[in-house]
Tab-separated table of C-alpha atoms in Angstrom:
chain	number	residue	atom	x	y	z
M	873	UNK	CA	0.139	-0.087	-0.099
M	874	UNK	CA	1.097	3.398	-1.017
M	875	UNK	CA	2.829	4.989	2.227
M	876	UNK	CA	0.716	8.145	1.518
M	877	UNK	CA	-2.565	6.694	1.176
M	878	UNK	CA	-1.747	4.547	4.436
M	879	UNK	CA	-1.380	7.739	6.063
M	880	UNK	CA	-4.233	9.883	4.859
M	881	UNK	CA	-6.557	6.358	6.134
M	882	UNK	CA	-4.741	6.608	9.175
M	883	UNK	CA	-5.346	10.280	9.785
M	884	UNK	CA	-8.735	9.555	9.073
M	885	UNK	CA	-9.228	6.964	11.441
M	886	UNK	CA	-7.579	9.068	13.980
M	887	UNK	CA	-10.053	11.846	13.227
M	888	UNK	CA	-13.470	9.413	13.540
M	889	UNK	CA	-11.806	8.154	16.936
M	890	UNK	CA	-11.251	11.438	18.143
M	891	UNK	CA	-14.719	12.640	17.185
M	892	UNK	CA	-15.930	9.298	19.026
M	893	UNK	CA	-13.930	10.051	21.834
M	894	UNK	CA	-15.575	13.232	22.117
M	895	UNK	CA	-18.799	12.146	21.617
M	896	UNK	CA	-18.366	9.560	24.508
M	897	UNK	CA	-16.622	12.528	26.747
M	898	UNK	CA	-19.518	14.543	26.260
M	899	UNK	CA	-22.103	11.969	26.760
M	900	UNK	CA	-20.224	10.846	29.808
M	901	UNK	CA	-20.083	14.456	31.023
M	902	UNK	CA	-24.259	14.796	30.156
M	903	UNK	CA	-24.694	11.277	32.388
M	904	UNK	CA	-22.850	12.709	35.281
M	905	UNK	CA	-24.187	15.868	35.486
M	906	UNK	CA	-27.723	14.354	34.989
M	907	UNK	CA	-26.830	11.942	37.901
M	908	UNK	CA	-25.843	14.898	39.900
M	909	UNK	CA	-29.232	16.450	38.851
M	910	UNK	CA	-30.633	13.495	40.099
M	911	UNK	CA	-29.245	12.816	43.229
M	912	UNK	CA	-30.058	16.406	43.941
M	913	UNK	CA	-33.761	16.092	42.977
M	914	UNK	CA	-33.860	12.920	45.135
M	915	UNK	CA	-32.132	14.512	48.197
M	916	UNK	CA	-34.611	17.642	47.944
M	917	UNK	CA	-37.472	15.210	47.508
M	918	UNK	CA	-36.109	13.023	50.700
M	919	UNK	CA	-35.724	16.686	52.481
M	920	UNK	CA	-39.151	17.557	51.736
M	921	UNK	CA	-40.778	14.294	52.743
M	922	UNK	CA	-38.391	14.480	55.827
M	923	UNK	CA	-39.898	17.985	56.963
M	924	UNK	CA	-43.458	17.170	56.467
M	925	UNK	CA	-45.684	17.944	59.252
M	926	UNK	CA	-48.122	15.552	57.969
M	927	UNK	CA	-47.761	11.886	58.025
M	928	UNK	CA	-46.716	10.564	54.414
M	929	UNK	CA	-46.814	6.452	53.686
M	930	UNK	CA	-45.886	5.174	50.035
M	931	UNK	CA	-46.684	1.452	49.314
M	932	UNK	CA	-46.446	-0.669	46.372
M	933	UNK	CA	-49.202	-2.476	44.342
M	934	UNK	CA	-49.269	-4.822	47.531
M	935	UNK	CA	-49.800	-2.508	50.332
M	936	UNK	CA	-46.404	-3.076	51.264
M	937	UNK	CA	-44.784	0.050	52.772
M	938	UNK	CA	-41.772	1.253	50.632
M	939	UNK	CA	-41.402	4.870	52.139
M	940	UNK	CA	-42.357	6.210	55.446
M	941	UNK	CA	-41.360	9.764	56.700
M	942	UNK	CA	-40.039	11.144	59.745
M	943	UNK	CA	-43.515	12.449	61.055
M	944	UNK	CA	-44.912	9.189	61.049
M	945	UNK	CA	-42.409	7.288	62.511
M	946	UNK	CA	-42.647	9.905	65.367
M	947	UNK	CA	-46.509	9.843	66.047
M	948	UNK	CA	-46.518	6.321	65.664
M	949	UNK	CA	-43.233	5.252	67.699
M	950	UNK	CA	-41.666	3.360	65.082
M	951	UNK	CA	-38.476	2.862	63.487
M	952	UNK	CA	-37.967	3.085	59.760
M	953	UNK	CA	-37.180	-0.623	59.360
M	954	UNK	CA	-39.912	-1.841	61.611
M	955	UNK	CA	-42.765	-0.359	58.848
M	956	UNK	CA	-40.613	-0.267	55.862
M	957	UNK	CA	-41.189	-3.458	53.522
M	958	UNK	CA	-44.290	-4.618	55.997
M	959	UNK	CA	-47.845	-4.634	54.993
M	960	UNK	CA	-49.901	-1.416	55.898
M	961	UNK	CA	-52.117	-3.420	57.517
M	962	UNK	CA	-50.222	-3.701	60.791
M	963	UNK	CA	-51.589	-0.109	61.142
M	964	UNK	CA	-55.139	-0.764	60.680
M	965	UNK	CA	-57.678	-0.450	63.428
M	966	UNK	CA	-60.961	-1.722	62.410
M	967	UNK	CA	-64.228	-0.068	62.820
M	968	UNK	CA	-63.820	2.676	60.171
M	969	UNK	CA	-64.988	3.598	56.673
M	970	UNK	CA	-61.216	2.939	55.484
M	971	UNK	CA	-59.879	-0.235	56.070
M	972	UNK	CA	-56.117	-0.444	55.079
M	973	UNK	CA	-56.281	-3.773	54.046
M	974	UNK	CA	-58.494	-3.058	51.393
M	975	UNK	CA	-56.337	-2.396	48.405
M	976	UNK	CA	-59.298	-1.572	46.078
M	977	UNK	CA	-60.532	0.758	48.406
M	978	UNK	CA	-57.524	2.705	49.124
M	979	UNK	CA	-57.109	3.178	45.445
M	980	UNK	CA	-60.365	4.541	44.611
M	981	UNK	CA	-60.982	6.582	47.144
M	982	UNK	CA	-61.387	10.343	46.039
M	983	UNK	CA	-58.144	12.260	46.941
M	984	UNK	CA	-60.263	15.143	47.719
M	985	UNK	CA	-62.450	13.587	50.740
M	986	UNK	CA	-60.344	13.280	53.692
M	987	UNK	CA	-61.777	10.872	56.288
M	988	UNK	CA	-61.123	10.381	59.837
M	989	UNK	CA	-59.540	7.014	60.924
M	990	UNK	CA	-56.965	5.728	63.392
M	991	UNK	CA	-53.404	4.315	63.371
M	992	UNK	CA	-52.155	1.605	65.582
M	993	UNK	CA	-49.145	2.791	67.083
M	994	UNK	CA	-46.098	0.545	68.144
M	995	UNK	CA	-47.419	0.601	71.873
M	996	UNK	CA	-50.861	-0.419	70.759
M	997	UNK	CA	-52.316	2.944	70.995
M	998	UNK	CA	-54.896	3.663	68.515
M	999	UNK	CA	-53.949	7.413	67.081
M	1000	UNK	CA	-56.643	9.609	65.792
M	1001	UNK	CA	-55.658	10.803	62.169
M	1002	UNK	CA	-57.506	12.669	59.517
M	1003	UNK	CA	-56.650	10.341	56.499
M	1004	UNK	CA	-56.381	10.524	52.364
M	1005	UNK	CA	-55.114	7.857	49.782
M	1006	UNK	CA	-54.116	8.121	46.323
M	1007	UNK	CA	-53.307	5.649	43.709
M	1008	UNK	CA	-49.911	5.825	41.550
M	1009	UNK	CA	-49.711	4.227	38.162
M	1010	UNK	CA	-46.943	3.357	35.462
M	1011	UNK	CA	-46.905	4.204	31.807
M	1012	UNK	CA	-49.189	1.219	30.974
M	1013	UNK	CA	-52.056	2.522	33.489
M	1014	UNK	CA	-51.333	-0.362	36.058
M	1015	UNK	CA	-51.626	0.333	39.624
M	1016	UNK	CA	-48.259	0.898	40.843
M	1017	UNK	CA	-48.723	1.911	44.523
M	1018	UNK	CA	-50.694	3.706	47.167
M	1019	UNK	CA	-49.756	7.449	48.487
M	1020	UNK	CA	-51.351	7.765	51.815
M	1021	UNK	CA	-51.639	10.762	53.586
M	1022	UNK	CA	-52.511	11.555	57.358
M	1023	UNK	CA	-52.873	14.532	59.839
M	1024	UNK	CA	-52.515	13.959	63.414
M	1025	UNK	CA	-55.742	14.695	65.286
M	1026	UNK	CA	-54.865	13.891	69.225
M	1027	UNK	CA	-54.831	17.778	70.214
M	1028	UNK	CA	-57.859	18.548	67.899
M	1029	UNK	CA	-59.248	15.354	69.704
M	1030	UNK	CA	-58.908	16.457	73.155
M	1031	UNK	CA	-60.124	20.243	72.241
M	1032	UNK	CA	-62.882	18.547	70.691
M	1033	UNK	CA	-63.832	16.471	73.619
M	1034	UNK	CA	-63.363	19.544	76.060
M	1035	UNK	CA	-65.811	21.546	73.446
M	1036	UNK	CA	-68.528	18.793	73.178
M	1037	UNK	CA	-68.389	18.190	76.947
M	1038	UNK	CA	-68.765	22.354	77.580
M	1039	UNK	CA	-71.865	22.039	75.373
M	1040	UNK	CA	-73.298	19.125	77.265
M	1041	UNK	CA	-72.944	20.617	80.491
M	1042	UNK	CA	-74.585	24.014	78.876
M	1043	UNK	CA	-77.409	21.727	77.808
M	1044	UNK	CA	-78.059	20.107	81.248
M	1045	UNK	CA	-77.782	23.751	83.112
M	1046	UNK	CA	-80.403	25.088	80.989
M	1047	UNK	CA	-82.623	21.650	81.366
M	1048	UNK	CA	-81.736	21.320	85.385
M	1049	UNK	CA	-84.934	22.961	86.602
M	1050	UNK	CA	-86.814	20.811	84.110
M	1051	UNK	CA	-85.059	17.606	85.415
M	1052	UNK	CA	-84.877	18.457	89.359
M	1053	UNK	CA	-88.713	19.094	88.722
M	1054	UNK	CA	-88.943	15.268	87.209
M	1055	UNK	CA	-86.732	14.269	90.274
M	1056	UNK	CA	-89.267	16.262	92.610
M	1057	UNK	CA	-92.441	14.784	91.487
M	1058	UNK	CA	-91.890	11.241	92.326
M	1059	UNK	CA	-89.667	12.248	95.596
M	1060	UNK	CA	-92.956	14.164	96.644
M	1061	UNK	CA	-95.374	11.318	96.309
M	1062	UNK	CA	-92.448	9.013	98.021
M	1063	UNK	CA	-92.361	11.488	100.707
M	1064	UNK	CA	-96.077	11.480	101.633
M	1065	UNK	CA	-96.650	7.854	101.199
M	1066	UNK	CA	-93.932	7.277	103.554
M	1067	UNK	CA	-95.967	9.397	105.836
M	1068	UNK	CA	-99.179	7.636	105.090
M	1069	UNK	CA	-97.410	3.973	105.774
M	1070	UNK	CA	-95.996	5.203	108.958
M	1071	UNK	CA	-99.445	6.143	110.384
M	1072	UNK	CA	-100.645	2.740	108.974
M	1073	UNK	CA	-97.772	0.954	110.476
M	1074	UNK	CA	-98.756	2.511	114.010
M	1075	UNK	CA	-102.265	1.377	113.856
M	1076	UNK	CA	-101.340	-2.030	112.964
M	1077	UNK	CA	-98.689	-2.371	115.794
M	1078	UNK	CA	-102.084	-1.613	118.091
M	1079	UNK	CA	-103.556	-4.299	116.261
M	1080	UNK	CA	-100.536	-6.261	116.802
M	1081	UNK	CA	-100.473	-5.654	120.834
M	1082	UNK	CA	-104.067	-6.918	120.859
M	1083	UNK	CA	-103.471	-9.831	119.419
M	1084	UNK	CA	-100.661	-10.462	121.979
M	1085	UNK	CA	-102.978	-9.844	124.650
M	1086	UNK	CA	-105.404	-12.127	123.229
M	1087	UNK	CA	-102.811	-14.751	122.911
M	1088	UNK	CA	-101.507	-14.184	126.803
M	1089	UNK	CA	-105.079	-14.509	128.026
M	1090	UNK	CA	-105.789	-17.902	126.031
M	1091	UNK	CA	-102.561	-19.321	127.542
M	1092	UNK	CA	-103.259	-18.282	131.024
M	1093	UNK	CA	-107.150	-19.947	130.583
M	1094	UNK	CA	-108.178	-16.376	131.592
M	1095	UNK	CA	-111.764	-16.663	129.270
M	1096	UNK	CA	-113.249	-13.549	130.669
M	1097	UNK	CA	-110.467	-11.528	129.397
M	1098	UNK	CA	-109.834	-13.270	126.216
M	1099	UNK	CA	-113.122	-12.525	125.586
M	1100	UNK	CA	-112.705	-8.761	126.289
M	1101	UNK	CA	-109.377	-8.914	123.908
M	1102	UNK	CA	-111.560	-10.552	121.026
M	1103	UNK	CA	-113.889	-7.906	121.566
M	1104	UNK	CA	-111.410	-5.222	121.479
M	1105	UNK	CA	-109.919	-6.792	118.359
M	1106	UNK	CA	-112.606	-6.989	116.085
M	1107	UNK	CA	-113.548	-3.170	117.493
M	1108	UNK	CA	-109.961	-2.267	116.410
M	1109	UNK	CA	-110.227	-3.991	113.021
M	1110	UNK	CA	-113.339	-2.139	112.209
M	1111	UNK	CA	-111.875	0.915	113.595
M	1112	UNK	CA	-109.093	1.087	111.119
M	1113	UNK	CA	-110.744	-0.669	108.607
M	1114	UNK	CA	-108.345	-3.398	107.807
M	1115	UNK	CA	-108.862	-4.684	104.581
M	1116	UNK	CA	-108.811	-1.250	103.179
M	1117	UNK	CA	-105.726	-0.604	105.074
M	1118	UNK	CA	-103.826	-3.632	103.710
M	1119	UNK	CA	-105.007	-3.282	100.457
M	1120	UNK	CA	-103.659	0.697	100.506
M	1121	UNK	CA	-100.368	-0.479	101.913
M	1122	UNK	CA	-99.807	-2.410	99.053
M	1123	UNK	CA	-100.894	0.301	96.473
M	1124	UNK	CA	-98.531	2.727	98.404
M	1125	UNK	CA	-95.256	0.136	97.991
M	1126	UNK	CA	-95.747	0.092	94.927
M	1127	UNK	CA	-96.632	3.736	93.895
M	1128	UNK	CA	-93.136	4.739	95.901
M	1129	UNK	CA	-91.532	1.656	94.338
M	1130	UNK	CA	-92.130	3.072	91.114
M	1131	UNK	CA	-91.225	6.326	92.079
M	1132	UNK	CA	-88.106	5.423	93.214
M	1133	UNK	CA	-87.143	3.652	90.034
M	1134	UNK	CA	-88.323	6.883	88.272
M	1135	UNK	CA	-85.763	8.566	90.027
M	1136	UNK	CA	-83.128	5.972	89.600
M	1137	UNK	CA	-83.544	5.871	85.822
M	1138	UNK	CA	-83.532	9.828	85.397
M	1139	UNK	CA	-80.340	9.649	87.466
M	1140	UNK	CA	-78.613	7.159	85.725
M	1141	UNK	CA	-79.863	8.949	82.268
M	1142	UNK	CA	-78.212	12.057	83.669
M	1143	UNK	CA	-74.990	10.181	84.443
M	1144	UNK	CA	-74.238	8.645	81.056
M	1145	UNK	CA	-75.297	11.779	79.293
M	1146	UNK	CA	-73.090	14.101	81.348
M	1147	UNK	CA	-70.048	11.361	81.589
M	1148	UNK	CA	-66.913	12.539	78.963
M	1149	UNK	CA	-67.710	10.756	75.524
M	1150	UNK	CA	-63.847	10.035	75.371
M	1151	UNK	CA	-63.086	6.204	74.162
M	1152	UNK	CA	-63.682	3.937	71.230
M	1153	UNK	CA	-67.026	3.183	69.425
M	1154	UNK	CA	-69.152	0.545	70.705
M	1155	UNK	CA	-71.933	-1.057	69.551
M	1156	UNK	CA	-75.544	0.496	70.902
M	1157	UNK	CA	-79.033	0.509	70.317
M	1158	UNK	CA	-80.469	4.084	68.678
M	1159	UNK	CA	-83.938	3.213	69.816
M	1160	UNK	CA	-82.579	2.941	73.596
M	1161	UNK	CA	-80.475	5.677	73.292
M	1162	UNK	CA	-83.461	7.984	72.381
M	1163	UNK	CA	-85.605	6.342	75.179
M	1164	UNK	CA	-83.075	7.726	77.603
M	1165	UNK	CA	-82.348	10.964	76.211
M	1166	UNK	CA	-86.354	11.732	76.171
M	1167	UNK	CA	-86.484	10.763	79.920
M	1168	UNK	CA	-83.748	13.538	80.487
M	1169	UNK	CA	-85.749	16.312	78.434
M	1170	UNK	CA	-89.484	14.883	79.051
M	1171	UNK	CA	-90.096	18.101	81.247
M	1172	UNK	CA	-89.198	20.451	78.576
M	1173	UNK	CA	-91.457	18.997	76.193
M	1174	UNK	CA	-94.583	17.347	78.423
M	1175	UNK	CA	-97.016	20.571	78.506
M	1176	UNK	CA	-97.024	21.650	75.029
M	1177	UNK	CA	-95.644	18.214	72.880
M	1178	UNK	CA	-97.125	15.061	72.065
M	1179	UNK	CA	-94.595	12.631	71.282
M	1180	UNK	CA	-95.530	10.320	68.470
M	1181	UNK	CA	-92.563	7.405	68.339
M	1182	UNK	CA	-92.617	4.973	65.422
M	1183	UNK	CA	-89.228	2.629	66.092
M	1184	UNK	CA	-88.585	0.386	63.626
M	1185	UNK	CA	-86.783	-2.814	63.862
M	1186	UNK	CA	-83.153	-1.747	63.590
M	1187	UNK	CA	-79.602	-3.236	64.541
M	1188	UNK	CA	-77.169	-1.806	66.778
M	1189	UNK	CA	-74.397	0.085	65.121
M	1190	UNK	CA	-70.967	1.145	65.879
M	1191	UNK	CA	-70.988	4.657	67.450
M	1192	UNK	CA	-70.096	6.882	70.234
M	1193	UNK	CA	-72.938	6.481	71.864
M	1194	UNK	CA	-72.819	9.301	74.429
M	1195	UNK	CA	-72.228	11.760	71.596
M	1196	UNK	CA	-75.223	10.268	69.420
M	1197	UNK	CA	-77.116	10.840	72.633
M	1198	UNK	CA	-76.254	14.472	72.596
M	1199	UNK	CA	-77.327	15.124	69.325
M	1200	UNK	CA	-80.865	13.169	69.821
M	1201	UNK	CA	-80.952	16.025	72.810
M	1202	UNK	CA	-80.458	19.032	70.687
M	1203	UNK	CA	-82.690	17.741	67.757
M	1204	UNK	CA	-85.593	17.187	70.701
M	1205	UNK	CA	-84.857	20.356	72.554
M	1206	UNK	CA	-84.646	22.274	69.294
M	1207	UNK	CA	-87.974	20.742	68.478
M	1208	UNK	CA	-89.762	21.622	71.179
M	1209	UNK	CA	-88.617	25.298	71.375
M	1210	UNK	CA	-89.799	25.292	67.938
M	1211	UNK	CA	-93.329	24.582	69.309
M	1212	UNK	CA	-94.731	27.858	70.552
M	1213	UNK	CA	-98.071	26.452	72.312
M	1214	UNK	CA	-99.249	22.987	71.656
M	1215	UNK	CA	-98.005	20.707	69.059
M	1216	UNK	CA	-96.395	17.158	67.837
M	1217	UNK	CA	-92.924	15.682	67.566
M	1218	UNK	CA	-92.967	12.465	65.491
M	1219	UNK	CA	-89.738	10.130	66.216
M	1220	UNK	CA	-89.146	7.576	63.719
M	1221	UNK	CA	-86.199	5.100	63.216
M	1222	UNK	CA	-85.708	2.880	60.271
M	1223	UNK	CA	-82.946	1.246	57.797
M	1224	UNK	CA	-82.590	2.585	54.263
M	1225	UNK	CA	-79.825	0.673	52.348
M	1226	UNK	CA	-76.210	1.210	54.201
M	1227	UNK	CA	-77.606	3.366	56.854
M	1228	UNK	CA	-79.919	3.352	60.087
M	1229	UNK	CA	-81.900	6.343	60.125
M	1230	UNK	CA	-83.475	8.551	62.361
M	1231	UNK	CA	-86.113	10.888	61.838
M	1232	UNK	CA	-87.075	13.923	64.342
M	1233	UNK	CA	-90.406	16.162	63.242
M	1234	UNK	CA	-91.828	19.134	64.859
M	1235	UNK	CA	-95.009	20.465	63.776
M	1236	UNK	CA	-93.349	24.064	65.152
M	1237	UNK	CA	-92.953	27.401	63.291
M	1238	UNK	CA	-90.387	26.553	60.955
M	1239	UNK	CA	-87.200	28.343	59.878
M	1240	UNK	CA	-86.987	31.275	57.471
M	1241	UNK	CA	-84.712	30.786	54.220
M	1242	UNK	CA	-82.013	33.197	55.864
M	1243	UNK	CA	-81.716	30.598	59.224
M	1244	UNK	CA	-81.648	27.593	57.118
M	1245	UNK	CA	-78.224	28.840	55.583
M	1246	UNK	CA	-77.096	29.604	59.114
M	1247	UNK	CA	-78.335	26.345	60.802
M	1248	UNK	CA	-74.892	24.615	61.177
M	1249	UNK	CA	-72.855	27.639	61.526
M	1250	UNK	CA	-70.892	27.385	65.114
M	1251	UNK	CA	-72.133	30.213	67.299
M	1252	UNK	CA	-75.294	31.085	65.257
M	1253	UNK	CA	-78.764	31.012	67.509
M	1254	UNK	CA	-81.957	32.897	67.033
M	1255	UNK	CA	-82.630	32.420	70.893
M	1256	UNK	CA	-82.321	35.093	73.373
M	1257	UNK	CA	-78.935	35.144	75.501
M	1258	UNK	CA	-78.786	33.008	77.737
M	1259	UNK	CA	-80.463	30.569	76.305
M	1260	UNK	CA	-78.897	28.739	73.957
M	1261	UNK	CA	-75.082	28.672	72.872
M	1262	UNK	CA	-75.420	28.148	69.511
M	1263	UNK	CA	-73.242	25.061	69.417
M	1264	UNK	CA	-76.031	22.491	69.436
M	1265	UNK	CA	-76.356	22.192	65.709
M	1266	UNK	CA	-72.601	22.641	64.431
M	1267	UNK	CA	-71.744	19.969	67.219
M	1268	UNK	CA	-74.374	17.514	66.096
M	1269	UNK	CA	-73.236	17.926	62.787
M	1270	UNK	CA	-69.671	17.591	63.413
M	1271	UNK	CA	-70.245	14.385	65.344
M	1272	UNK	CA	-72.812	12.505	62.808
M	1273	UNK	CA	-70.923	14.039	59.759
M	1274	UNK	CA	-67.350	14.268	60.536
M	1275	UNK	CA	-66.966	11.721	63.114
M	1276	UNK	CA	-69.268	8.900	61.906
M	1277	UNK	CA	-69.070	9.177	58.040
M	1278	UNK	CA	-73.141	9.651	58.429
M	1279	UNK	CA	-75.432	12.724	57.111
M	1280	UNK	CA	-77.568	14.974	58.858
M	1281	UNK	CA	-80.094	16.788	56.535
M	1282	UNK	CA	-83.103	18.817	57.191
M	1283	UNK	CA	-86.316	20.467	55.531
M	1284	UNK	CA	-88.053	23.122	57.151
M	1285	UNK	CA	-91.292	25.067	56.035
M	1286	UNK	CA	-92.527	28.301	57.605
M	1287	UNK	CA	-95.746	27.402	60.028
M	1288	UNK	CA	-95.562	24.039	58.989
M	1289	UNK	CA	-92.394	22.701	60.623
M	1290	UNK	CA	-88.907	21.367	60.605
M	1291	UNK	CA	-87.617	17.622	60.372
M	1292	UNK	CA	-84.336	16.585	60.794
M	1293	UNK	CA	-82.856	13.370	59.402
M	1294	UNK	CA	-79.784	11.510	60.880
M	1295	UNK	CA	-78.452	8.695	58.911
M	1296	UNK	CA	-75.359	6.744	60.534
M	1297	UNK	CA	-73.561	3.779	58.379
M	1298	UNK	CA	-74.353	0.290	59.428
M	1299	UNK	CA	-72.070	-1.878	60.745
M	1300	UNK	CA	-72.864	-5.422	61.555
M	1301	UNK	CA	-72.008	-7.024	64.867
M	1302	UNK	CA	-70.133	-9.776	62.463
M	1303	UNK	CA	-67.827	-7.060	61.315
């Protein structure tokens, strides 16, 4: 080969090699810079996740935890190795509308809707959080994982319970005179009956003394004295009308027993109602809760209200029973106040698809449109100063809707009345 041609060819190869080396160098630099940018982005993202005050958990498509932030670890008392690689189900607390073991439910939740649930902490404590989740999908639109966000509600719950307790005490304070009257009535006739029974006992004691004297005379074979005691015994029995007395004693005891039971029931209902509502949900019968609450507020209603109860055969539901009774009290008292002279309150319980429903309808004056718009607004009231806190309906809404995932609706028409309908989600005992 011609040396000159060979040199030219070699020069061309060398030039190509230098060009390839330049391309490789440029690509390596680009790759290095891209890698640095990715590391910065990852560090930036990790810094954001670590700095979040809200709890963040990211799972794969099988609900196995892949990422958990510091706020979650601090709130629940875990180390990262305790959770990463484990099922999200280990944090699940049963009895809430969101089940952390249900992948389909987690991936279908509306991301704009937050619901109250509880996470299970490492020490077994149940921590209240405001929870939401959203699904992640890959480029082929297949489920890639779940992003779970939660806000700690512990402090909020303490304040909420304090506010609810204050509202309870305010309600009881407003009803105190009526409750005292309901207790005083049976106590009055119990006291009167005890006075009558005391007189009857004195007369019976006198009769028994005559029997004793007669017995002694018979034992001594003192016929004359025995005959005298027998005559006195007959006279005493007629004088005190023994048959009537014995019948009346029975009636007085039964009446007093009924009155004492009435007082005991009122005190028990009042005690249960006023007790702090902290704790877990329990299975409760809404019909029994209504009767218990009616027993407390009855004096507020009985002089102008006819009560029509139509209770359905409803199952028990999982709820905060004392707080639901607070809702019943608020609705019943408001219904009573809406009736100015004489009227009717109809109470109905029934099942409707996935809900247990309670309807409380009054034949009162109804609410004008401007009042209806503000009915659930905190501190809004149409009552005079000192007659209401303005928290009754707003707290009722919070209890039913926010705490139980239910519904609280109403319809009202001027001079016709108002109907409130409360719907609570069904939860069977088997669940």
